[in-house]
């Protein structure tokens, strides 16, 4: 979750480091700090609780300078948010920043204290730098001290170290937490995520688990912590333009990303769909007809918004492919000792490709012999490299913590996968497959129409922003969209909201309905329409407030026209994409009117890289 930036080059580094942290603010943080080796080869460290503006103010009174340094934004795990607990942490000549959780820090801390070391923070990170200092005193070799230290750590970490005794070097390592190396002809960068370094380079190397990189002004060396072997990686060119990580005139990243969704959907399908032949292919998925015919069960595993995408996919896959599908929260998957074997396809879904629980679920599947694939947005991420095949969503960087375009592109990727499966196994006739592709081609235009006139949604936000509770109701493949709409509202506006399968309303939620309860209902034409109308009548009979997203035409049965937002008709499996857009916008506008931090809601982080 924390943001890490490191720099070594010929230019003054302070502004580069601070700019990198600014571009990682979407990850969520509660304190910040910077450490640089100054012209006199002495470490300079400045830290503060709170946002980057506070750190920049403090740097005016305590300036730092140099051409090598590290910087960090912290999201508290061990120890409350405070300047004392902020990174970088120092011991002797070393300063260190860290993302992750050291599981055996208490044992190590006790050992270090027994040897006379005094700690100034409550963090597990300070234990790492204290251990490094002790190892260095014992072996008198910087590189070996780093290796010895890292081998004694249990848990997850991405660390970057600066040493005032060797001011022309940075050392970094990772295990189960993301870390990348970027470079130009005259500088090297380390970061926990790509946007931090996009203004300076697009050439990156993704570090693998249990690798350490030694960076000097003239080059770098990557070696395995397991056996000491060297790796000569092929650099990866990042296609994201730096402007993609800026607001581009929008008030918030979230709003920008909502309006980027038609483009993101096109980018997701155009790389795998031949529009002339109406065929889908996944060259990086490593799945063929023989494997699909062997599979008798699919396990979809994800967290948060990605979990809701998986729930929609259950309807798609079972209907189109006639295969049994289970959906699990990644945080619960391992705890039930799931039954997995070589007839199971485990498909994990993660925007960042670094989600700790999802990564752990993937490892469980690999260990038990399941066929393990992934849907991710970030090329080269941990999950993408662990899985035996991958589908990329091509949403581009998503900065807002509340997922929008990552979610809808996941829905599209899952739709494409279901279509591919049905085509490969002959579960759908050729004309049906071609219609599926044609429906997808028409989807971005329908999304644009929804986004072109959102005055009704804005009016709803103004009218209902002060209500304390919302209920979201739907049936079929729209039921997960009700869950997602409720999640969006609660996570950025801090209003309590719940999503329910409408058929369950009589089993509890109906007791909550009164004149203070807005009820959002999602209706599309088809066999479930009349059942939804019955649920609406039950709400109206108890004076609940109906807000309806309805496919096709307004309905007098629902209520006043101003309480209805019309969704352009689409296929059963793509309508969830269209219904998602007004729910995202409602949450956004309510949050803005309530004055919350839309892009960085309290207590949340973009990428949950620790369990």
XYZ file of C-alpha atoms in Angstrom:
611
model
C 0.000 0.000 0.000
C 2.804 2.390 0.857
C 4.448 4.481 -1.829
C 8.172 4.020 -2.430
C 10.419 6.137 -4.645
C 14.198 5.975 -5.002
C 16.506 8.017 -7.222
C 20.170 8.082 -8.202
C 21.434 10.230 -11.034
C 23.106 13.485 -12.002
C 20.231 15.876 -11.258
C 19.049 17.278 -7.944
C 16.831 14.536 -6.598
C 14.545 16.109 -3.999
C 11.870 17.368 -6.369
C 11.970 14.116 -8.357
C 11.332 12.104 -5.199
C 8.526 14.346 -3.990
C 6.938 14.339 -7.431
C 7.074 10.551 -7.443
C 5.314 10.401 -4.091
C 2.678 12.811 -5.353
C 1.922 10.433 -8.226
C 1.492 7.587 -5.741
C -0.943 9.399 -3.449
C -3.791 7.261 -4.800
C -2.358 4.297 -2.875
C -3.452 5.882 0.407
C -1.138 7.093 3.184
C -1.015 8.807 6.565
C 2.594 10.069 6.794
C 5.517 10.832 4.508
C 9.270 11.239 4.573
C 12.445 11.633 2.545
C 16.108 10.743 3.040
C 18.952 12.043 0.875
C 22.717 11.805 0.935
C 23.864 15.412 0.791
C 26.918 16.898 -0.927
C 28.856 16.282 2.296
C 27.957 12.556 2.137
C 25.796 12.864 5.241
C 22.244 11.545 5.497
C 19.467 14.121 5.709
C 16.049 12.849 6.813
C 12.780 14.768 7.079
C 9.474 13.090 8.064
C 6.013 14.192 9.083
C 2.561 12.887 9.836
C -0.165 13.727 7.336
C -0.160 14.639 3.675
C 2.660 15.582 1.318
C 1.843 19.267 1.644
C 2.986 19.011 5.249
C 6.256 17.390 4.234
C 6.888 20.061 1.617
C 6.255 22.788 4.196
C 8.673 21.138 6.592
C 11.315 20.900 3.862
C 11.303 24.690 3.630
C 12.605 24.842 7.187
C 14.761 21.715 6.958
C 15.945 21.577 3.326
C 17.572 18.473 1.880
C 19.542 18.099 -1.337
C 21.568 15.553 -3.234
C 21.549 13.259 -6.214
C 20.702 10.025 -4.391
C 17.836 9.376 -2.015
C 14.625 7.598 -1.080
C 11.139 8.799 -0.204
C 8.034 7.153 1.185
C 4.355 7.543 1.950
C 3.183 5.246 4.766
C -0.154 3.561 5.415
C -0.051 2.455 9.047
C 0.107 -1.240 9.925
C 2.492 -1.522 12.887
C 2.225 1.629 14.983
C -0.193 4.517 14.688
C 0.268 7.346 12.170
C 2.932 9.693 13.561
C 6.181 11.380 12.623
C 7.989 8.897 14.845
C 6.609 5.965 12.878
C 7.017 7.573 9.453
C 9.636 6.308 7.000
C 12.536 6.470 6.230
C 13.948 4.783 9.344
C 17.621 5.092 10.170
C 20.275 3.105 11.966
C 23.967 3.996 11.698
C 24.828 4.940 8.113
C 21.653 3.408 6.667
C 18.217 4.816 5.898
C 15.481 2.487 4.675
C 11.913 2.600 3.362
C 9.640 -0.429 3.344
C 6.298 -1.656 2.074
C 4.885 -4.890 3.472
C 4.629 -6.674 6.797
C 7.479 -8.446 8.607
C 5.790 -11.320 10.395
C 8.699 -12.183 12.701
C 9.547 -8.593 13.625
C 8.683 -9.116 17.316
C 11.208 -11.960 17.673
C 13.884 -9.995 15.826
C 13.158 -6.886 17.867
C 13.516 -8.802 21.115
C 16.873 -10.190 19.980
C 18.130 -6.750 18.995
C 16.983 -5.218 22.276
C 18.790 -7.976 24.170
C 21.946 -6.824 22.360
C 21.389 -3.249 23.528
C 19.566 -1.663 20.598
C 16.991 1.009 21.503
C 14.011 1.523 19.182
C 12.349 4.867 18.595
C 9.204 3.675 16.769
C 6.563 0.958 16.927
C 7.133 -0.156 13.335
C 8.345 -3.446 11.950
C 10.387 -1.416 9.447
C 12.776 -0.077 12.065
C 13.613 -3.678 12.932
C 14.884 -4.217 9.351
C 17.289 -1.293 9.395
C 18.476 -2.137 12.926
C 19.144 -5.722 11.853
C 20.995 -4.460 8.775
C 23.168 -2.266 10.945
C 24.059 -5.195 13.216
C 24.838 -7.484 10.277
C 27.040 -4.820 8.716
C 28.996 -4.411 11.955
C 29.578 -8.170 12.036
C 30.594 -8.843 8.418
C 31.917 -5.400 7.404
C 30.512 -5.939 3.896
C 27.520 -3.882 2.759
C 26.160 -6.288 0.162
C 26.563 -9.337 2.355
C 24.939 -7.514 5.261
C 21.913 -6.817 3.038
C 21.687 -10.457 1.994
C 21.992 -11.709 5.573
C 19.321 -9.285 6.760
C 16.786 -10.133 4.083
C 17.212 -13.866 4.592
C 16.211 -13.477 8.253
C 12.944 -11.711 7.433
C 9.648 -13.600 7.301
C 6.703 -11.927 5.595
C 6.419 -9.488 2.716
C 8.612 -6.559 1.821
C 9.750 -4.109 -0.777
C 12.721 -2.171 0.582
C 15.035 0.521 -0.747
C 18.199 1.377 1.181
C 20.544 4.336 1.045
C 23.959 4.275 2.755
C 25.896 7.452 3.526
C 29.169 5.464 3.536
C 28.510 4.399 -0.050
C 26.648 7.444 -1.372
C 26.797 6.409 -5.026
C 24.552 3.365 -4.596
C 20.996 2.291 -3.886
C 20.072 -1.242 -2.852
C 16.542 -2.620 -3.161
C 14.769 -5.948 -2.775
C 11.283 -7.419 -2.845
C 9.274 -10.353 -1.620
C 5.516 -10.415 -2.258
C 5.343 -6.596 -2.494
C 5.721 -4.759 -5.814
C 8.909 -2.948 -6.780
C 10.141 -1.752 -10.161
C 13.408 -0.349 -11.490
C 13.302 2.369 -14.130
C 16.222 3.891 -15.953
C 17.498 6.422 -18.474
C 21.004 6.967 -19.801
C 21.899 9.091 -16.784
C 19.596 8.054 -13.939
C 17.929 5.138 -12.166
C 14.599 5.086 -10.377
C 12.970 2.662 -7.945
C 9.254 2.736 -7.216
C 6.371 0.682 -5.920
C 4.226 1.564 -8.935
C 4.705 2.790 -12.495
C 3.041 6.259 -12.301
C 5.786 7.492 -9.933
C 8.406 7.425 -12.673
C 6.425 7.909 -15.891
C 7.509 11.554 -16.375
C 11.145 10.429 -16.393
C 11.266 7.063 -18.130
C 9.173 4.317 -19.691
C 11.934 1.705 -19.543
C 11.371 -0.528 -16.523
C 12.428 -3.850 -15.058
C 10.031 -5.683 -12.731
C 11.806 -7.306 -9.809
C 10.822 -10.871 -9.024
C 10.153 -12.270 -5.582
C 13.279 -12.725 -3.469
C 15.512 -10.675 -5.722
C 17.871 -7.887 -4.720
C 19.124 -5.169 -7.053
C 22.342 -3.233 -6.498
C 22.177 0.103 -8.322
C 25.101 2.428 -8.970
C 25.403 5.529 -11.094
C 26.716 3.433 -13.974
C 24.417 0.399 -13.905
C 22.621 -2.273 -11.912
C 22.918 -5.924 -10.959
C 20.007 -8.208 -10.045
C 20.621 -11.385 -8.106
C 18.545 -14.066 -6.426
C 18.418 -14.099 -2.650
C 17.838 -17.842 -2.803
C 20.952 -19.002 -4.640
C 22.866 -15.848 -5.586
C 22.363 -16.365 -9.316
C 22.373 -13.305 -11.553
C 19.500 -12.310 -13.821
C 19.861 -10.273 -16.992
C 16.289 -9.049 -17.474
C 14.821 -7.771 -20.695
C 13.561 -4.238 -19.960
C 9.855 -3.643 -20.470
C 8.570 -0.496 -22.173
C 5.545 1.008 -20.431
C 2.967 2.161 -22.973
C 1.124 4.445 -20.567
C 1.594 8.091 -21.398
C 2.322 10.280 -18.347
C -0.743 12.374 -19.169
C -2.869 9.293 -18.449
C -1.895 9.664 -14.818
C -3.038 13.277 -14.645
C -6.549 14.626 -14.162
C -6.710 16.126 -17.650
C -9.036 18.929 -16.590
C -11.404 16.821 -14.490
C -11.994 17.782 -10.884
C -11.080 14.304 -9.650
C -9.298 11.248 -10.996
C -12.413 9.194 -10.337
C -14.543 11.369 -12.629
C -11.886 11.266 -15.339
C -11.722 7.489 -15.070
C -15.513 7.151 -15.259
C -15.467 8.999 -18.571
C -12.490 6.971 -19.827
C -14.493 3.753 -19.682
C -15.691 3.601 -23.311
C -12.077 3.944 -24.454
C -10.865 1.414 -21.896
C -13.463 -1.119 -23.075
C -12.320 -0.687 -26.683
C -8.662 -1.133 -25.683
C -9.569 -4.290 -23.783
C -11.359 -6.081 -26.612
C -9.514 -4.807 -29.671
C -6.309 -6.667 -28.765
C -8.047 -10.070 -28.641
C -10.985 -9.765 -31.058
C -10.731 -10.055 -34.837
C -13.601 -7.822 -35.891
C -13.670 -9.211 -39.421
C -13.914 -12.890 -38.495
C -15.698 -12.236 -35.172
C -13.240 -14.504 -33.378
C -11.673 -14.180 -29.923
C -8.142 -15.333 -29.166
C -6.065 -15.078 -26.000
C -2.408 -15.575 -26.931
C -1.188 -15.048 -23.361
C -3.848 -17.159 -21.620
C -2.369 -20.567 -22.475
C -5.799 -22.226 -22.729
C -7.018 -24.437 -25.578
C -10.028 -26.566 -26.457
C -8.557 -29.724 -24.910
C -8.098 -28.025 -21.549
C -11.539 -26.409 -21.580
C -13.202 -29.744 -22.292
C -11.301 -31.281 -19.385
C -12.423 -28.633 -16.873
C -15.494 -29.557 -14.812
C -15.398 -26.661 -12.346
C -14.287 -23.031 -12.363
C -13.236 -21.181 -9.216
C -13.356 -17.398 -9.517
C -11.434 -15.656 -6.732
C -11.081 -11.932 -6.072
C -11.456 -9.107 -3.529
C -13.712 -6.053 -3.321
C -14.930 -4.717 -6.637
C -13.172 -7.514 -8.534
C -15.228 -9.980 -6.505
C -18.391 -8.350 -7.836
C -17.061 -8.795 -11.374
C -16.545 -12.480 -10.571
C -20.157 -12.778 -9.399
C -21.367 -11.444 -12.745
C -19.048 -13.890 -14.507
C -20.682 -16.805 -12.697
C -23.935 -16.030 -14.508
C -22.104 -15.656 -17.828
C -20.020 -18.821 -17.646
C -22.759 -21.081 -16.344
C -25.228 -19.878 -18.969
C -22.950 -19.656 -22.003
C -20.486 -22.454 -21.234
C -22.581 -24.818 -19.089
C -19.794 -25.260 -16.534
C -20.076 -25.236 -12.736
C -18.749 -22.010 -11.273
C -17.868 -21.115 -7.680
C -17.031 -17.585 -6.554
C -14.885 -16.913 -3.488
C -13.541 -13.922 -1.637
C -9.779 -14.299 -1.813
C -9.437 -13.572 1.901
C -11.634 -16.606 2.688
C -10.483 -18.973 -0.047
C -7.533 -20.631 1.675
C -9.207 -20.831 5.086
C -11.697 -23.455 3.894
C -8.996 -25.720 2.421
C -10.622 -25.711 -1.040
C -10.846 -28.902 -3.070
C -8.673 -28.298 -6.121
C -7.227 -30.622 -8.728
C -6.350 -30.769 -12.414
C -10.013 -30.600 -13.434
C -10.406 -27.194 -11.828
C -9.706 -23.866 -13.506
C -8.799 -21.251 -10.904
C -9.235 -17.747 -12.330
C -8.111 -14.910 -10.057
C -9.001 -11.273 -10.741
C -7.000 -8.247 -9.549
C -6.661 -4.741 -10.945
C -3.164 -4.190 -9.590
C -1.948 -7.753 -9.894
C -0.448 -7.316 -6.436
C -3.433 -7.905 -4.106
C -2.017 -9.982 -1.255
C -5.036 -12.216 -0.567
C -5.581 -12.876 -4.271
C -1.920 -13.677 -4.753
C -2.098 -16.125 -1.831
C -5.178 -17.787 -3.337
C -3.335 -18.173 -6.624
C -0.430 -19.837 -4.831
C -2.888 -22.208 -3.160
C -4.214 -23.216 -6.554
C -0.746 -23.701 -7.991
C 0.304 -25.822 -5.011
C -2.773 -28.052 -5.355
C -2.438 -28.652 -9.062
C -5.306 -26.555 -10.422
C -5.028 -24.811 -13.781
C -4.365 -21.242 -12.673
C -5.036 -18.168 -14.777
C -5.436 -14.452 -13.983
C -7.187 -11.300 -15.139
C -5.103 -8.229 -14.279
C -4.591 -4.680 -15.455
C -0.882 -4.213 -14.743
C 1.499 -5.910 -17.156
C 4.376 -7.639 -15.393
C 2.695 -7.580 -11.972
C 3.256 -10.383 -9.466
C -0.011 -12.202 -10.188
C 0.485 -11.894 -13.940
C 3.883 -13.570 -13.594
C 2.743 -16.235 -11.125
C -0.246 -17.391 -13.163
C 0.040 -19.941 -15.954
C -1.718 -17.551 -18.303
C -3.204 -14.068 -18.204
C -5.845 -11.788 -19.712
C -4.971 -8.087 -19.517
C -7.752 -5.526 -19.167
C -5.883 -2.556 -20.701
C -7.680 0.006 -18.550
C -4.515 2.062 -18.111
C -3.562 3.484 -14.720
C -6.482 3.850 -12.345
C -5.612 6.478 -9.757
C -8.896 6.870 -7.859
C -9.170 4.390 -4.994
C -12.787 3.585 -5.905
C -12.505 1.294 -8.917
C -14.452 2.279 -12.032
C -12.803 1.535 -15.372
C -10.913 -1.420 -13.891
C -14.269 -2.956 -12.957
C -15.999 -2.491 -16.301
C -12.976 -3.745 -18.229
C -12.916 -6.805 -15.966
C -16.552 -7.434 -16.907
C -15.618 -7.161 -20.574
C -12.610 -9.462 -20.187
C -14.781 -12.050 -18.436
C -17.433 -11.717 -21.148
C -14.779 -12.312 -23.784
C -13.485 -15.335 -21.885
C -16.983 -16.820 -21.665
C -17.506 -16.179 -25.370
C -14.155 -17.779 -26.203
C -14.971 -20.836 -24.087
C -18.398 -21.227 -25.692
C -16.887 -20.927 -29.169
C -14.010 -23.348 -28.550
C -16.221 -26.035 -27.055
C -19.155 -25.583 -29.427
C -21.552 -24.651 -26.626
C -22.921 -21.811 -28.767
C -23.563 -21.898 -32.532
C -21.439 -19.704 -34.742
C -24.188 -17.131 -35.340
C -24.590 -16.663 -31.570
C -20.845 -16.070 -31.153
C -20.905 -13.474 -33.919
C -23.834 -11.743 -32.203
C -21.913 -11.712 -28.920
C -19.036 -9.923 -30.628
C -21.363 -7.486 -32.390
C -23.028 -6.650 -29.061
C -19.598 -5.885 -27.627
C -18.648 -3.663 -30.562
C -21.806 -1.607 -29.941
C -21.188 -1.338 -26.195
C -18.825 1.690 -26.122
C -21.327 3.791 -28.065
C -24.076 2.918 -25.604
C -21.739 3.832 -22.739
C -21.073 7.206 -24.360
C -24.824 7.885 -24.535
C -25.232 7.237 -20.821
C -22.292 9.503 -19.978
C -23.473 12.288 -22.296
C -26.461 13.300 -20.152
C -26.271 12.634 -16.435
C -28.475 15.489 -15.256
C -30.915 13.040 -13.668
C -28.125 11.418 -11.657
C -26.842 14.824 -10.542
C -30.357 15.771 -9.426
C -30.648 12.556 -7.411
C -27.343 13.350 -5.710
C -28.500 16.820 -4.697
C -31.845 15.546 -3.417
C -30.665 12.505 -1.462
C -27.112 13.372 -0.351
C -28.124 13.807 3.295
C -29.941 10.498 3.687
C -28.197 8.081 6.021
C -29.093 4.766 4.382
C -29.596 3.405 0.854
C -30.829 0.031 -0.361
C -29.904 -1.381 -3.796
C -32.074 -4.154 -5.292
C -31.661 -6.267 -8.439
C -31.999 -9.790 -9.788
C -29.935 -12.077 -11.990
C -26.675 -10.745 -13.409
C -27.590 -7.247 -12.182
C -27.593 -8.380 -8.554
C -23.765 -8.083 -8.311
C -24.097 -4.600 -9.824
C -26.407 -3.682 -6.941
C -23.655 -4.850 -4.585
C -21.109 -2.796 -6.489
C -23.314 0.313 -6.532
C -23.773 0.100 -2.767
C -20.032 -0.370 -2.297
C -19.255 2.706 -4.376
C -21.637 4.869 -2.373
C -20.390 3.747 1.012
C -16.668 3.855 0.244
C -16.497 7.437 -1.052
C -19.513 9.205 0.497
C -19.494 7.328 3.839
C -23.249 6.696 3.585
C -24.410 3.299 4.750
C -25.619 1.331 1.720
C -26.498 -2.312 1.152
C -27.055 -4.334 -1.990
C -29.542 -7.219 -1.983
C -30.936 -9.782 -4.343
C -34.489 -8.459 -4.682
C -36.004 -11.864 -3.992
C -34.440 -11.718 -0.517
C -36.160 -8.480 0.452
C -38.913 -10.274 2.364
C -36.271 -12.126 4.361
C -35.159 -9.103 6.331
C -34.434 -5.861 4.442
C -38.117 -4.995 4.062
C -38.151 -4.163 7.777
C -35.892 -1.167 7.074
C -38.064 0.504 4.459
C -39.770 3.763 5.388
C -39.935 7.379 4.174
C -36.230 7.831 4.983
C -35.034 4.945 2.808
C -34.112 5.571 -0.851
C -34.233 2.262 -2.722
C -32.256 1.966 -5.950
C -33.753 -0.676 -8.244
C -32.118 -2.066 -11.388
C -34.513 -3.367 -14.044
C -33.946 -4.800 -17.488
C -36.522 -6.258 -19.838
C -36.944 -10.021 -19.661
C -38.348 -12.786 -17.473
C -37.327 -11.089 -14.215
C -38.917 -7.721 -15.018
C -42.342 -8.479 -13.533
C -40.779 -9.889 -10.382
C -38.843 -6.645 -9.942
C -42.055 -4.654 -10.415
C -43.580 -6.677 -7.555
C -40.620 -5.744 -5.344
C -41.100 -2.094 -6.259
C -44.751 -2.268 -5.260
C -43.718 -3.666 -1.884
C -41.343 -0.744 -1.352
C -43.954 1.825 -2.396
C -46.527 0.266 -0.060
C -44.166 1.078 2.824
C -43.473 4.640 1.649
C -39.937 3.875 0.483
C -38.376 6.177 -2.124
C -37.881 4.474 -5.491
C -34.958 5.422 -7.735
C -34.904 3.254 -10.835
C -32.358 2.424 -13.492
C -34.546 0.898 -16.182
C -33.712 -0.560 -19.557
C -35.773 0.680 -22.476
C -38.680 3.007 -21.664
C -39.985 4.736 -18.502
C -42.707 2.871 -16.618
C -45.684 4.523 -14.905
C -45.780 1.669 -12.427
C -42.405 2.703 -11.025
C -43.343 6.268 -10.252
C -42.434 9.800 -11.374
C -40.332 10.056 -14.523
C -37.742 12.145 -12.673
C -37.011 9.111 -10.503
C -36.135 6.967 -13.524
C -32.891 6.850 -15.498
C -33.111 5.074 -18.864
C -30.466 2.539 -19.887
C -30.083 1.736 -23.584
C -31.011 -1.929 -24.234
C -28.119 -4.343 -24.519
C -27.465 -8.054 -24.188
C -28.056 -9.773 -20.863
C -24.311 -10.153 -20.242
C -23.232 -6.639 -21.224
C -26.056 -4.752 -19.513
C -24.128 -4.968 -16.188
C -21.510 -2.662 -17.741
C -24.136 -0.085 -18.685
C -25.948 -0.216 -15.344
C -22.632 0.338 -13.535
C -22.047 3.800 -15.009
C -24.924 5.764 -13.414
C -24.230 4.062 -10.068
C -20.613 5.205 -10.221
C -21.730 8.741 -11.074
C -24.297 8.826 -8.284
C -21.671 7.836 -5.730
C -19.276 10.416 -7.152
C -21.707 13.337 -7.115
C -22.991 12.519 -3.625
C -19.415 12.364 -2.332
C -18.532 15.709 -3.916
C -21.611 17.362 -2.416
C -20.789 15.910 0.998
C -17.227 17.209 0.761
C -15.391 13.903 1.143
C -12.015 13.069 -0.375
C -13.263 11.342 -3.514
C -9.952 10.018 -4.810
C -8.512 9.026 -1.448
C -11.374 8.036 0.874
C -10.483 7.584 4.498
C -9.023 4.280 5.696
C -8.764 2.884 2.171
C -5.829 2.195 -0.119
C -5.776 1.491 -3.838
C -3.724 -1.667 -3.822
C -3.991 -3.888 -0.744
C -0.596 -5.549 -0.896
C -0.627 -6.892 2.683
C -3.053 -9.365 4.221
